[in-house]
Amino acid sequence: MKIGCHVSASGSIDKAVDNAVERDCSAFQIFTRSPRSWHAKELTKEVIDAFKSKLKASKIDRFAICAHMPYLPNLATPKNDAFEKSVNTLISEVERCAQLGIPYLVT
């Protein structure tokens, strides 16, 4: 059984791995960006590499990691502008998960 929690990625996404290791997690969940904003800071190659390197060193199985969608998207909204933003955010999150090697996304 894998045991974990949602961990902070504040400052840089690779710090999420540090926080999971510090808590002796065998699984963890993160936001890949601020959960309270439509804007997402770009993931640089350096940050992606640091996340993957720390994850590999941690021995936490990458299949025990998931990302969580930000709070703002609503794929069931009847408002066209909000729906478009929501779909674009979902696409962006899927891409960010792919960049980081995270196999699961909670919506």
Coordinates of C-alpha atoms in Angstrom, one line a residue:
M1 CA 0.0 0.0 0.0
K2 CA 1.2 3.5 -0.8
I3 CA 0.7 6.2 1.7
G4 CA 1.1 9.9 1.0
C5 CA -0.4 13.3 1.1
H6 CA -0.8 16.5 -0.9
V7 CA 2.6 18.3 -0.6
S8 CA 3.6 21.9 -1.3
A9 CA 5.6 22.8 -4.4
S10 CA 6.0 26.4 -3.2
G11 CA 9.1 28.1 -4.7
S12 CA 9.8 25.4 -7.3
I13 CA 8.0 22.2 -8.3
D14 CA 11.0 20.1 -7.4
K15 CA 10.5 21.1 -3.7
A16 CA 7.4 18.9 -3.7
V17 CA 9.7 15.8 -3.9
D18 CA 11.7 17.2 -1.0
N19 CA 8.5 17.7 1.0
A20 CA 7.2 14.2 0.2
V21 CA 10.6 12.6 1.3
E22 CA 10.7 14.7 4.5
R23 CA 7.3 13.2 5.4
D24 CA 8.3 9.7 4.5
C25 CA 5.6 9.5 1.8
S26 CA 5.5 6.6 -0.7
A27 CA 3.0 8.6 -2.8
F28 CA 2.1 12.3 -3.2
Q29 CA -0.1 14.8 -4.9
I30 CA 0.8 18.3 -6.1
F31 CA -0.5 21.3 -7.9
T32 CA 1.8 21.9 -10.9
R33 CA 0.9 25.7 -10.7
S34 CA -1.0 28.0 -8.5
P35 CA -4.5 26.5 -7.9
R36 CA -6.1 29.9 -7.6
S37 CA -5.1 31.5 -10.9
W38 CA -5.7 31.0 -14.6
H39 CA -2.0 31.9 -15.2
A40 CA 0.7 29.2 -15.1
K41 CA 4.4 30.0 -14.9
E42 CA 6.3 28.1 -17.6
L43 CA 8.2 25.0 -16.5
T44 CA 11.8 25.5 -17.5
K45 CA 14.1 22.6 -18.5
E46 CA 16.1 23.1 -15.3
V47 CA 13.0 22.8 -13.1
I48 CA 11.7 19.8 -15.0
D49 CA 15.1 18.1 -14.8
A50 CA 15.4 18.9 -11.0
F51 CA 12.0 17.4 -10.4
K52 CA 12.8 14.2 -12.3
S53 CA 16.2 13.9 -10.7
K54 CA 14.9 14.3 -7.2
L55 CA 12.1 11.9 -7.8
K56 CA 14.5 9.2 -9.1
A57 CA 16.8 9.7 -6.1
S58 CA 13.8 9.5 -3.7
K59 CA 12.8 6.0 -4.8
I60 CA 9.1 7.1 -4.9
D61 CA 7.4 5.3 -7.7
R62 CA 6.3 7.8 -10.4
F63 CA 3.1 5.9 -10.7
A64 CA 2.4 6.9 -7.1
I65 CA 2.2 10.6 -8.0
C66 CA -0.7 12.6 -9.2
A67 CA -1.3 16.3 -10.0
H68 CA -4.5 18.1 -9.1
M69 CA -6.2 20.6 -11.4
P70 CA -6.4 24.2 -10.2
Y71 CA -9.7 25.2 -8.5
L72 CA -11.0 27.7 -11.2
P73 CA -11.7 25.5 -14.2
N74 CA -15.3 24.2 -14.5
L75 CA -15.7 21.9 -17.5
A76 CA -19.5 21.9 -17.0
T77 CA -20.0 25.7 -17.0
P78 CA -22.5 27.1 -19.5
K79 CA -20.5 30.3 -19.9
N80 CA -18.5 30.1 -23.1
D81 CA -15.5 32.2 -21.9
A82 CA -15.1 30.2 -18.7
F83 CA -15.5 26.9 -20.6
E84 CA -12.8 27.9 -23.0
K85 CA -10.4 28.9 -20.2
S86 CA -11.3 25.6 -18.4
V87 CA -10.5 23.5 -21.5
N88 CA -7.3 25.4 -22.1
T89 CA -6.3 24.8 -18.5
L90 CA -7.0 21.1 -18.7
I91 CA -4.9 20.9 -21.9
S92 CA -2.1 22.9 -20.2
E93 CA -2.2 20.6 -17.1
V94 CA -2.0 17.4 -19.2
E95 CA 1.0 18.9 -21.0
R96 CA 2.7 19.9 -17.7
C97 CA 2.1 16.4 -16.3
A98 CA 3.7 14.9 -19.5
Q99 CA 6.7 17.2 -19.1
L100 CA 7.2 16.1 -15.5
G101 CA 6.4 12.4 -16.0
I102 CA 3.3 12.5 -13.8
P103 CA 0.9 9.9 -15.0
Y104 CA -2.3 11.0 -13.3
L105 CA -4.3 14.2 -13.1
V106 CA -7.2 14.7 -10.8
T107 CA -9.9 17.0 -12.1

